[in-house]
Amino acid sequence: MVKVAPNVVTPQSEVSAKPKATPTVKPKASGRAASKAAKGDDVEKATAGHLDDQVIQRYVTSTLDEVIGNIKFNYKLAKDWNVKVINNLTRKLNASSDPRKFIVHSTLLPIGNDTGLSVANMCYWQTSFDSTHYVKWQSNTTACIIFIHLIDIE
């Protein structure tokens, strides 16, 4: 069954200064792994080797904590941060046991008065195999929105 899975994020009202970095994960669709419960403590051993939301949240959070942490937002550094975030997430996804192809999208913005951003994407695919994951991370001065799309191409 093919469905259109829209993902719309309007973080303008969500972006506010917080004392420490806080990730939020909002799964938009489930993959093959959701049809069977993962066994054991290791969340990376999800059925058929597919990544789940907890693993993706851990990948994104650890990457953003390493690359940006609590450094004050700096426009001159933002491009380098985005490149490092995408490269680190790509490396982690490649090293995982998930056989699906992936797309990683990162958006960085400063947190301040009247800061707003509207992000939208739409996916047309097999919801039983493919999934998209949204993680919002923020520090006192920086917000980051990550979309990871996992696509089963067989």
Coordinates of C-alpha atoms in Angstrom, one line a residue:
M1 CA 0.0 0.0 0.0
V2 CA 1.4 3.4 -1.0
K3 CA 0.6 6.4 1.1
V4 CA 1.6 10.0 1.2
A5 CA 3.1 10.8 4.5
P6 CA 3.3 14.6 5.1
N7 CA 5.6 15.9 7.7
V8 CA 5.1 19.5 8.6
V9 CA 7.1 21.3 11.3
T10 CA 6.5 24.9 12.4
P11 CA 9.0 25.4 15.2
Q12 CA 8.5 29.1 15.5
S13 CA 6.2 28.6 18.5
E14 CA 8.3 25.6 19.7
V15 CA 11.7 27.4 19.6
S16 CA 12.5 28.9 23.0
A17 CA 15.6 29.1 25.1
K18 CA 16.1 26.1 27.4
P19 CA 18.8 25.7 30.0
K20 CA 20.3 22.6 28.3
A21 CA 20.1 20.7 25.0
T22 CA 16.9 18.8 24.7
P23 CA 16.1 16.4 21.9
T24 CA 12.5 15.6 20.7
V25 CA 11.8 12.6 18.5
K26 CA 8.6 12.4 16.5
P27 CA 8.3 9.3 14.3
K28 CA 6.2 9.8 11.2
A29 CA 6.0 6.3 9.9
S30 CA 7.1 2.8 11.0
G31 CA 9.2 0.4 9.0
R32 CA 9.3 -3.4 8.8
A33 CA 10.9 -3.5 12.3
A34 CA 7.6 -2.2 13.8
S35 CA 5.8 -5.4 12.7
K36 CA 7.7 -7.4 15.3
A37 CA 8.9 -6.3 18.7
A38 CA 12.6 -5.9 19.2
K39 CA 14.0 -8.4 21.7
G40 CA 16.7 -7.7 24.3
D41 CA 18.3 -4.6 25.6
D42 CA 20.2 -3.6 22.5
V43 CA 17.8 -1.4 20.5
E44 CA 20.0 -1.6 17.4
K45 CA 19.0 -5.3 17.1
A46 CA 15.6 -4.3 15.8
T47 CA 13.9 -6.8 13.5
A48 CA 15.5 -7.1 10.1
G49 CA 18.3 -4.7 11.2
H50 CA 16.2 -1.6 10.9
L51 CA 16.9 1.4 13.1
D52 CA 14.2 2.5 15.5
D53 CA 13.4 6.0 17.0
Q54 CA 15.6 5.5 20.1
V55 CA 18.7 4.7 18.1
I56 CA 18.1 7.6 15.7
Q57 CA 17.5 9.9 18.7
R58 CA 20.8 8.7 20.2
Y59 CA 22.7 9.2 17.0
V60 CA 21.4 12.7 16.5
T61 CA 21.7 13.8 20.1
S62 CA 25.3 12.6 20.5
T63 CA 26.3 14.1 17.1
L64 CA 24.8 17.6 17.9
D65 CA 26.2 17.5 21.5
E66 CA 29.7 16.7 20.0
V67 CA 29.6 19.3 17.1
I68 CA 27.7 22.2 18.7
G69 CA 27.1 21.5 22.4
N70 CA 26.5 24.7 24.2
I71 CA 28.6 26.9 21.9
K72 CA 26.8 30.2 21.2
F73 CA 25.2 30.3 17.8
N74 CA 27.6 31.8 15.2
Y75 CA 26.6 32.4 11.6
K76 CA 30.2 32.0 10.5
L77 CA 30.4 28.5 12.1
A78 CA 26.8 27.4 11.1
K79 CA 27.9 26.1 7.6
D80 CA 30.7 24.0 9.1
W81 CA 28.4 22.7 11.9
N82 CA 25.9 21.5 9.3
V83 CA 28.6 19.8 7.3
K84 CA 30.0 18.1 10.4
V85 CA 26.5 17.0 11.6
I86 CA 25.5 15.6 8.2
N87 CA 28.9 13.8 7.8
N88 CA 28.8 12.3 11.4
L89 CA 25.2 11.1 11.0
T90 CA 26.0 9.6 7.6
R91 CA 28.9 7.8 9.1
K92 CA 26.7 6.4 11.9
L93 CA 23.9 5.4 9.6
N94 CA 26.4 3.6 7.3
A95 CA 27.9 1.7 10.2
S96 CA 24.5 0.5 11.4
S97 CA 22.9 -2.8 10.3
D98 CA 20.0 -1.1 8.6
P99 CA 20.0 -2.1 4.9
R100 CA 17.9 0.9 3.8
K101 CA 19.2 3.9 1.9
F102 CA 18.8 7.2 3.7
I103 CA 18.5 11.0 3.3
V104 CA 19.6 13.3 6.1
H105 CA 18.4 16.9 6.2
S106 CA 19.7 19.4 8.8
T107 CA 18.5 22.9 9.5
L108 CA 20.2 25.2 12.0
L109 CA 18.9 28.5 13.3
P110 CA 19.6 30.9 16.1
I111 CA 17.2 31.2 19.0
G112 CA 16.2 34.8 19.7
N113 CA 13.4 37.3 19.6
D114 CA 11.1 36.9 16.6
T115 CA 13.1 33.9 15.3
G116 CA 10.9 31.6 13.2
L117 CA 11.2 28.9 10.7
S118 CA 8.7 26.7 8.9
V119 CA 9.9 23.4 7.5
A120 CA 7.9 20.9 5.5
N121 CA 8.5 17.8 3.5
M122 CA 6.4 15.1 1.9
C123 CA 7.2 11.5 1.3
Y124 CA 5.5 9.1 -1.1
W125 CA 6.5 5.6 -0.4
Q126 CA 5.7 2.2 1.1
T127 CA 4.9 2.9 4.8
S128 CA 5.4 -0.7 5.7
F129 CA 9.1 -0.6 4.7
D130 CA 10.1 3.1 4.7
S131 CA 10.2 5.6 7.5
T132 CA 11.0 9.2 8.3
H133 CA 12.2 10.4 11.6
Y134 CA 12.2 14.0 13.0
V135 CA 14.5 15.1 15.8
K136 CA 14.5 18.6 17.2
W137 CA 17.5 19.5 19.3
Q138 CA 18.2 22.9 21.0
S139 CA 20.6 24.6 23.3
N140 CA 20.3 28.0 24.8
T141 CA 21.2 29.8 21.5
T142 CA 20.8 27.2 18.7
A143 CA 18.0 25.0 17.4
C144 CA 18.6 22.2 15.0
I145 CA 15.9 20.2 13.1
I146 CA 17.0 16.9 11.6
F147 CA 14.9 14.7 9.3
I148 CA 16.2 11.3 8.5
H149 CA 14.4 9.4 5.7
L150 CA 15.1 5.6 5.5
I151 CA 14.1 4.1 2.2
D152 CA 14.0 0.4 1.3
I153 CA 15.3 0.0 -2.2
E154 CA 15.2 -3.6 -3.2

